[in-house]
Amino acid sequence: MLSQPFLTQLDSRAAIKGSRDPLGVQSLWSRLGRHVVANLTTVSTSVRDFTVLLLGHYFVERVADAGGSEGDLATFLKWEQLAAYARTLVNEDRSYRGTERVARRLAEGERIHLGTDSGAQILGNQRIYGLWGLYTVPARASRLLEGEPTRLTPDARDAVERHLLPLLEQQGARTVSGIIDRLRAPRHPLDYREHSRDAPILKGIGAILKKVRAGERQLYREHLLHGGPADLDASRGTRGQQRLFAELLTETLEDEDWVLTPKSLEALSHRAMKRGELGEQLAASLDRIRTMELLFAPAVALFEHLLGCHEQAPSAIASSVRKHWGTAPRGTLNLEAIRKLEPELRTPGDDDSSQRWLRLAESLHASQYEEALHQLMSQNEAVMKARGAAAWTTLKNGKLHVRLRDEHLGRLPDAKALPSYWRHAYFIEALRNVAADLRGTP
């Protein structure tokens, strides 16, 4: 499996040192999720964005070959901007990153240009928060990109040249070379008026990004939905589990009310069990995810609750939690299954991490909420220490002192909601979104 999970989303409080993921849950759920989805991230959810990425790297290479002097990143950022304006102007698409700036500039009639300066970028930091920063790693994991400098794999290049570029050229024989010329320029004023020189290029880009066509779908099914050639590599892939999981998730697309919950994942596990040896392996992976999420989700909710309990005694906090949850965790936590998964709870460099999680599970199961609070505080202290930061909560004179106060995180889920309570991604929704984009593919 992948030894280093993708880190894709920053906590909104990241300005405070160590404020991301205070219980260290991300590495745990990522590791579990990689058993069933090896290539995608929580934010690489759009097939159409992968198309923009691949075309961008194609033009990066073409510009470099034509003597472009600004470098690959500059070329890619300008391509992403050009594609964004085409998606809005031609397709009325508002689903990409940067749509707010693009829509505002168009609505206000600003003079628009392609470039690397802040006035051209469509995001506050387009390199980090655009496709270059968020989609390159999953594209490499999917064997769509490779090498240094980053270039298209043979399969990706074939799809671009056979299925996408001909659509661009339908707008005129010089459409592709026109894009290259615009991307080579350090700054290109974009004229989006109907009969301008840029209009055919915008129209052509809009055409290829309007929908996923049959010629592209086989590439995306194999490399995105099924994990690509690396999926059969025991050291990096799921050994076929992702392909079967994608098939089962595709079947859920007919249910408009489907949401990811412990119950819905259990139903998928039961269906997987009927699919032979591979299905049994997938079912075991899904059961592990379900078992651990029933611990992780309430644990994170309870820690967030602590952040709104400044200067309260732990016994008083525990009493209020007991009134709210009662013995509900006893019915959701499978201690035997959790204990068997102790290796999945280990954190490198922290020998006691798995034991803290086990003690937390045991205290929640027994409704010993004051002990659970202490275990959560210990876990946060260990996580923050490893990051060179201070614990978010401490005890002073018998009362809770909250360093990072947040009274707006919402109340604890109700006891009756715990059996269906879900918080973490495990990359499952990303795979389902890709399946939705490719639905109907033969």
Coordinates of C-alpha atoms in Angstrom, one line a residue:
M1 CA 0.0 0.0 0.0
L2 CA 1.0 3.6 -0.3
S3 CA 3.2 4.4 2.7
Q4 CA 2.6 8.2 2.5
P5 CA -1.1 9.2 2.2
F6 CA -1.9 12.3 0.1
L7 CA -2.5 15.4 2.3
T8 CA -5.1 17.4 0.4
Q9 CA -7.1 19.7 2.7
L10 CA -5.9 22.2 5.2
D11 CA -7.7 22.9 8.4
S12 CA -9.2 26.3 8.5
R13 CA -7.2 27.1 11.6
A14 CA -3.9 26.3 9.9
A15 CA -2.5 29.7 10.8
I16 CA -1.9 28.3 14.3
K17 CA 1.2 26.1 14.3
G18 CA 0.1 22.4 14.4
S19 CA -3.5 23.2 14.0
R20 CA -4.2 20.6 11.3
D21 CA -5.9 17.4 12.4
P22 CA -5.5 17.7 16.1
L23 CA -5.9 14.0 16.9
G24 CA -3.8 12.7 14.0
V25 CA -6.7 10.9 12.5
Q26 CA -5.9 11.8 8.9
S27 CA -3.0 9.5 8.5
L28 CA -5.1 6.7 10.1
W29 CA -8.2 7.0 7.8
S30 CA -6.0 7.6 4.8
R31 CA -4.1 4.4 5.4
L32 CA -7.4 2.5 5.7
G33 CA -8.8 4.2 2.6
R34 CA -5.8 3.3 0.5
H35 CA -6.8 -0.4 0.8
V36 CA -9.8 0.3 -1.5
V37 CA -8.8 3.6 -3.4
A38 CA -5.1 3.8 -4.2
N39 CA -4.9 6.7 -6.6
L40 CA -7.4 9.5 -5.9
T41 CA -7.4 12.2 -3.2
T42 CA -10.3 13.9 -1.4
V43 CA -10.2 16.8 -3.9
S44 CA -9.3 15.0 -7.2
T45 CA -13.0 14.3 -7.9
S46 CA -13.6 15.6 -11.4
V47 CA -12.8 13.7 -14.6
R48 CA -13.1 17.0 -16.5
D49 CA -10.4 18.6 -14.3
F50 CA -8.1 15.7 -15.2
T51 CA -8.7 16.5 -18.9
V52 CA -7.6 20.1 -18.2
L53 CA -4.6 18.7 -16.4
L54 CA -3.5 16.4 -19.2
L55 CA -4.1 19.0 -21.9
G56 CA -2.1 21.5 -19.8
H57 CA 0.9 19.1 -19.6
Y58 CA 0.6 18.5 -23.3
F59 CA 0.9 22.2 -24.0
V60 CA 3.6 22.6 -21.4
E61 CA 5.7 20.2 -23.5
R62 CA 4.8 21.9 -26.8
V63 CA 5.7 25.3 -25.5
A64 CA 9.0 24.0 -24.1
D65 CA 9.8 22.5 -27.4
A66 CA 9.0 25.8 -29.1
G67 CA 11.5 27.6 -27.0
G68 CA 9.3 28.9 -24.2
S69 CA 11.5 30.6 -21.6
E70 CA 9.2 31.0 -18.5
G71 CA 9.2 27.3 -17.5
D72 CA 6.6 24.6 -17.2
L73 CA 4.7 26.0 -14.2
A74 CA 4.1 29.4 -15.9
T75 CA 2.8 27.7 -19.0
F76 CA 0.5 25.5 -17.1
L77 CA -1.0 28.3 -15.0
K78 CA -1.8 30.3 -18.2
W79 CA -3.4 27.2 -19.8
E80 CA -5.5 26.7 -16.7
Q81 CA -6.7 30.3 -16.9
L82 CA -7.5 30.0 -20.6
A83 CA -9.5 26.8 -20.0
A84 CA -11.4 28.4 -17.1
Y85 CA -12.5 31.3 -19.2
A86 CA -13.6 28.9 -22.0
R87 CA -15.5 26.8 -19.5
T88 CA -17.4 29.8 -18.3
L89 CA -18.0 31.7 -21.5
V90 CA -18.7 28.7 -23.8
N91 CA -20.1 26.0 -21.4
E92 CA -21.5 28.2 -18.6
D93 CA -19.6 25.8 -16.3
R94 CA -19.2 26.9 -12.7
S95 CA -17.8 23.7 -11.3
Y96 CA -14.0 24.3 -11.5
R97 CA -11.6 25.9 -9.0
G98 CA -11.3 29.7 -9.6
T99 CA -14.9 30.2 -10.9
E100 CA -15.6 33.1 -8.5
R101 CA -12.7 35.3 -9.8
V102 CA -13.4 34.4 -13.4
A103 CA -17.1 35.2 -13.1
R104 CA -16.4 38.5 -11.3
R105 CA -13.9 39.6 -13.9
L106 CA -16.2 38.8 -16.7
A107 CA -19.2 40.4 -15.0
E108 CA -17.3 43.6 -14.3
G109 CA -15.9 43.8 -17.8
E110 CA -12.3 43.8 -16.6
R111 CA -9.4 43.7 -19.1
I112 CA -8.4 40.1 -18.8
H113 CA -5.0 38.7 -19.5
L114 CA -3.2 35.4 -19.2
G115 CA -0.1 35.5 -17.0
T116 CA 1.5 34.5 -13.7
D117 CA 0.9 37.8 -11.8
S118 CA -1.8 38.1 -9.2
G119 CA -4.0 40.0 -11.6
A120 CA -4.1 37.0 -13.9
Q121 CA -4.3 34.1 -11.5
I122 CA -7.8 32.7 -10.9
L123 CA -7.0 31.6 -7.3
G124 CA -5.2 33.3 -4.4
N125 CA -2.3 30.9 -5.0
Q126 CA -3.1 29.0 -8.2
R127 CA 0.0 26.9 -8.1
I128 CA -1.0 25.4 -4.8
Y129 CA -4.8 25.4 -4.9
G130 CA -5.2 24.9 -8.7
L131 CA -4.8 21.7 -10.7
W132 CA -1.0 21.8 -10.7
G133 CA -1.0 21.5 -6.9
L134 CA -4.0 19.2 -6.3
Y135 CA -4.2 16.9 -9.3
T136 CA -0.6 16.2 -10.3
V137 CA 0.0 13.6 -7.5
P138 CA -3.1 11.6 -8.2
A139 CA -2.4 11.8 -11.9
R140 CA 1.0 10.3 -11.3
A141 CA -0.5 7.6 -9.1
S142 CA -2.9 6.8 -11.9
R143 CA -0.1 6.5 -14.4
L144 CA -1.3 9.5 -16.4
L145 CA 1.8 11.6 -15.7
E146 CA 5.4 10.5 -15.1
G147 CA 9.0 11.6 -15.1
E148 CA 11.0 14.7 -14.3
P149 CA 10.1 17.1 -15.7
T150 CA 6.5 15.9 -15.5
R151 CA 5.2 14.6 -18.9
L152 CA 2.3 12.6 -20.2
T153 CA 2.5 8.8 -20.1
P154 CA 2.1 7.1 -23.4
D155 CA -1.5 6.2 -22.7
A156 CA -2.4 9.8 -21.8
R157 CA -0.6 11.2 -24.8
D158 CA -2.4 8.9 -27.1
A159 CA -5.8 9.9 -25.7
V160 CA -4.9 13.6 -26.0
E161 CA -3.6 13.4 -29.6
R162 CA -6.2 11.0 -30.9
H163 CA -9.3 12.2 -29.2
L164 CA -8.9 15.8 -28.0
L165 CA -6.6 17.7 -30.4
P166 CA -8.7 16.8 -33.5
L167 CA -11.7 18.5 -31.8
L168 CA -9.6 21.6 -31.2
E169 CA -8.5 21.6 -34.9
Q170 CA -12.2 21.6 -36.0
Q171 CA -12.2 25.3 -35.1
G172 CA -9.4 25.9 -37.6
A173 CA -6.1 24.5 -38.7
R174 CA -4.1 26.8 -36.4
T175 CA -6.1 26.4 -33.2
V176 CA -3.5 24.2 -31.5
S177 CA -0.6 26.4 -32.7
G178 CA -2.6 29.5 -31.7
I179 CA -2.9 28.1 -28.1
I180 CA 0.9 27.5 -28.0
D181 CA 1.6 31.0 -29.2
R182 CA -0.6 32.5 -26.5
L183 CA 0.9 30.4 -23.8
R184 CA 4.5 31.3 -24.9
A185 CA 3.8 35.0 -24.3
P186 CA 4.6 36.2 -20.8
R187 CA 1.3 38.1 -20.9
H188 CA -1.5 37.6 -23.3
P189 CA -4.5 40.0 -23.3
L190 CA -7.6 37.8 -23.8
D191 CA -10.2 39.1 -26.1
Y192 CA -13.4 37.2 -25.5
R193 CA -15.7 39.2 -27.8
E194 CA -17.7 37.0 -30.2
H195 CA -15.7 37.6 -33.4
S196 CA -12.2 38.2 -31.8
R197 CA -9.1 36.3 -32.7
D198 CA -9.4 34.4 -29.4
A199 CA -13.0 33.4 -29.9
P200 CA -12.3 30.3 -32.0
I201 CA -9.8 29.1 -29.4
L202 CA -12.2 29.6 -26.5
K203 CA -14.9 27.8 -28.5
G204 CA -12.6 24.9 -29.3
I205 CA -11.5 24.5 -25.7
G206 CA -15.1 24.7 -24.5
A207 CA -16.1 22.0 -27.0
I208 CA -13.6 19.5 -25.7
L209 CA -14.4 20.2 -22.1
K210 CA -18.2 20.1 -22.5
K211 CA -18.5 16.4 -21.9
V212 CA -16.5 13.2 -21.6
R213 CA -16.5 11.5 -24.9
A214 CA -16.2 7.8 -25.6
G215 CA -12.6 8.0 -26.8
E216 CA -11.5 9.4 -23.5
R217 CA -13.6 7.2 -21.3
Q218 CA -11.6 4.0 -21.6
L219 CA -8.5 5.9 -20.5
Y220 CA -10.3 7.3 -17.4
R221 CA -12.0 4.1 -16.5
E222 CA -8.8 2.2 -16.5
H223 CA -6.5 4.8 -15.0
L224 CA -8.9 6.8 -12.6
L225 CA -11.8 4.6 -11.8
H226 CA -9.9 1.3 -11.6
G227 CA -6.6 2.7 -10.3
G228 CA -4.4 2.3 -13.4
P229 CA -1.7 -0.3 -14.1
A230 CA -0.2 0.3 -10.6
D231 CA -3.3 -1.1 -8.9
L232 CA -2.1 -4.6 -9.3
D233 CA 1.2 -3.7 -7.7
A234 CA 1.0 -5.1 -4.1
S235 CA 3.2 -2.4 -2.8
R236 CA 1.1 0.5 -4.2
G237 CA -2.3 -0.7 -5.3
T238 CA -5.4 -2.5 -4.0
R239 CA -4.8 -5.6 -6.1
G240 CA -8.1 -5.3 -7.8
Q241 CA -10.3 -4.3 -4.9
Q242 CA -10.7 -0.7 -6.3
R243 CA -12.1 -2.0 -9.6
L244 CA -14.8 -4.1 -7.8
F245 CA -15.5 -1.3 -5.3
A246 CA -16.0 1.2 -8.2
E247 CA -18.5 -1.3 -9.8
L248 CA -20.4 -1.5 -6.5
L249 CA -20.4 2.3 -6.1
T250 CA -21.6 2.8 -9.6
E251 CA -24.7 0.8 -8.8
T252 CA -25.5 3.2 -6.0
L253 CA -25.7 6.1 -8.4
E254 CA -29.3 5.1 -9.2
D255 CA -30.2 5.9 -5.6
E256 CA -30.5 9.7 -5.3
D257 CA -30.7 9.5 -1.5
W258 CA -27.5 7.4 -1.1
V259 CA -25.1 8.8 1.4
L260 CA -21.9 7.4 2.9
T261 CA -22.8 6.0 6.4
P262 CA -21.8 3.0 8.4
K263 CA -25.0 1.3 7.3
S264 CA -24.5 2.0 3.6
L265 CA -20.9 0.8 3.7
E266 CA -22.1 -2.3 5.5
A267 CA -24.6 -2.9 2.7
L268 CA -21.7 -2.6 0.1
S269 CA -19.7 -5.1 2.2
H270 CA -22.5 -7.6 2.1
R271 CA -22.7 -7.3 -1.7
A272 CA -19.0 -7.6 -2.1
M273 CA -19.0 -10.9 -0.1
K274 CA -21.0 -12.4 -3.0
R275 CA -18.3 -11.7 -5.5
G276 CA -15.8 -14.4 -4.9
E277 CA -12.4 -14.2 -3.2
L278 CA -11.7 -10.7 -4.4
G279 CA -15.1 -9.6 -3.0
E280 CA -14.3 -11.2 0.3
Q281 CA -11.1 -9.2 0.5
L282 CA -12.9 -6.0 -0.4
A283 CA -15.6 -6.7 2.2
A284 CA -12.9 -7.1 4.9
S285 CA -11.4 -3.8 3.9
L286 CA -14.8 -2.1 4.0
D287 CA -15.5 -3.6 7.4
R288 CA -12.3 -2.3 8.8
I289 CA -13.1 1.2 7.5
R290 CA -16.6 1.0 9.1
T291 CA -15.3 -0.3 12.4
M292 CA -12.8 2.5 12.7
E293 CA -15.0 5.3 11.6
L294 CA -17.5 4.4 14.3
L295 CA -14.6 5.3 16.7
F296 CA -12.9 8.1 14.8
A297 CA -16.1 10.1 14.1
P298 CA -17.4 10.4 17.7
A299 CA -13.9 10.9 19.0
V300 CA -13.3 13.9 16.8
A301 CA -16.8 15.3 17.7
L302 CA -16.1 14.9 21.4
F303 CA -12.7 16.7 21.1
E304 CA -14.3 19.5 19.2
H305 CA -16.9 19.7 22.0
L306 CA -14.0 20.1 24.5
L307 CA -12.8 23.2 22.6
G308 CA -16.0 25.0 23.8
C309 CA -15.6 24.0 27.4
H310 CA -13.0 26.4 28.6
E311 CA -12.7 26.6 32.4
Q312 CA -15.1 23.7 33.0
A313 CA -14.2 20.8 35.2
P314 CA -13.7 17.5 33.4
S315 CA -16.2 15.8 35.7
A316 CA -18.9 18.4 34.7
I317 CA -18.1 18.0 31.0
A318 CA -18.3 14.2 31.3
S319 CA -21.6 14.5 33.1
S320 CA -23.1 16.6 30.3
V321 CA -21.8 14.1 27.7
R322 CA -23.3 11.2 29.7
K323 CA -26.7 13.0 29.6
H324 CA -26.4 13.5 25.9
W325 CA -25.0 10.1 24.8
G326 CA -25.9 7.8 27.6
T327 CA -24.7 4.3 26.7
A328 CA -25.1 4.8 23.0
P329 CA -21.4 4.1 22.1
R330 CA -21.8 0.6 23.6
G331 CA -24.1 -0.2 20.7
T332 CA -21.8 1.2 18.0
L333 CA -18.3 0.3 19.0
N334 CA -17.1 -3.3 18.4
L335 CA -14.3 -3.6 20.9
E336 CA -13.2 -7.0 19.7
A337 CA -12.9 -5.8 16.1
I338 CA -11.1 -2.6 17.1
R339 CA -8.6 -4.6 19.2
K340 CA -7.8 -6.8 16.1
L341 CA -7.1 -3.6 14.2
E342 CA -4.5 -2.3 16.7
P343 CA -1.8 -2.3 14.0
E344 CA -3.8 0.2 11.9
L345 CA -3.8 2.6 14.9
R346 CA -0.1 2.8 15.2
T347 CA 1.6 6.1 14.4
P348 CA 5.3 6.0 13.4
G349 CA 7.5 7.5 16.2
D350 CA 4.7 7.2 18.8
D351 CA 4.9 3.9 20.5
D352 CA 1.8 4.5 22.6
S353 CA -0.5 5.8 20.0
S354 CA -2.5 2.6 19.3
Q355 CA -2.9 2.0 23.0
R356 CA -4.4 5.4 23.6
W357 CA -6.9 4.8 20.8
L358 CA -7.8 1.4 22.4
R359 CA -8.2 3.0 25.8
L360 CA -10.4 5.7 24.3
A361 CA -12.6 3.0 22.6
E362 CA -12.9 1.1 25.8
S363 CA -13.8 4.2 27.9
L364 CA -16.4 5.3 25.3
H365 CA -17.8 1.8 25.2
A366 CA -18.1 1.8 29.0
S367 CA -19.6 5.3 29.1
Q368 CA -16.6 6.4 31.1
Y369 CA -16.6 9.9 29.6
E370 CA -14.2 11.6 31.9
E371 CA -11.5 8.9 31.1
A372 CA -12.4 9.4 27.4
L373 CA -11.7 13.1 27.7
H374 CA -8.3 12.5 29.3
Q375 CA -7.4 10.0 26.5
L376 CA -8.4 12.6 23.9
M377 CA -6.3 15.3 25.6
S378 CA -3.3 12.9 25.7
Q379 CA -3.7 12.0 22.1
N380 CA -3.8 15.7 21.1
E381 CA -0.8 16.4 23.3
A382 CA 1.2 13.6 21.6
V383 CA 0.2 14.7 18.1
M384 CA 1.1 18.4 18.8
K385 CA 4.4 17.4 20.4
A386 CA 5.4 15.5 17.3
R387 CA 4.7 18.7 15.3
G388 CA 6.7 20.9 17.7
A389 CA 3.5 22.6 18.9
A390 CA 1.6 23.0 22.2
A391 CA -1.4 20.9 23.1
W392 CA -4.7 22.5 22.5
T393 CA -6.1 21.7 25.9
T394 CA -4.5 21.4 29.4
L395 CA -5.8 21.1 33.0
K396 CA -5.1 24.1 35.3
N397 CA -6.4 24.0 38.9
G398 CA -8.7 21.1 38.1
K399 CA -10.3 22.9 35.1
L400 CA -10.0 22.6 31.4
H401 CA -7.9 25.3 29.8
V402 CA -8.4 25.6 26.1
R403 CA -5.6 27.2 24.1
L404 CA -7.5 27.1 20.9
R405 CA -11.1 28.1 21.7
D406 CA -13.8 27.4 19.2
E407 CA -17.4 27.6 20.4
H408 CA -18.8 27.5 16.8
L409 CA -18.0 23.9 15.9
G410 CA -21.5 22.7 16.5
R411 CA -23.1 20.5 19.2
L412 CA -22.4 16.8 19.8
P413 CA -24.4 14.5 17.5
D414 CA -27.4 13.0 19.2
A415 CA -27.1 9.6 20.7
K416 CA -29.5 8.2 18.1
A417 CA -27.4 9.7 15.3
L418 CA -24.2 7.8 16.4
P419 CA -24.9 4.6 14.4
S420 CA -25.0 6.6 11.2
Y421 CA -22.5 9.3 12.1
W422 CA -19.7 9.7 9.5
R423 CA -17.0 12.4 9.1
H424 CA -13.9 11.2 7.2
A425 CA -13.4 10.6 3.5
Y426 CA -11.4 7.4 3.0
F427 CA -11.4 8.6 -0.7
I428 CA -14.8 6.9 -1.2
E429 CA -16.7 9.9 -2.4
A430 CA -13.9 10.8 -4.8
L431 CA -14.2 7.4 -6.4
R432 CA -18.0 7.6 -6.5
N433 CA -17.8 11.1 -8.2
V434 CA -15.5 9.7 -10.8
A435 CA -17.9 6.8 -11.4
A436 CA -20.7 9.4 -11.8
D437 CA -18.7 11.3 -14.4
L438 CA -18.1 8.1 -16.3
R439 CA -21.5 6.5 -15.9
G440 CA -22.8 4.9 -19.1
T441 CA -19.4 4.0 -20.4
P442 CA -19.4 0.6 -22.1

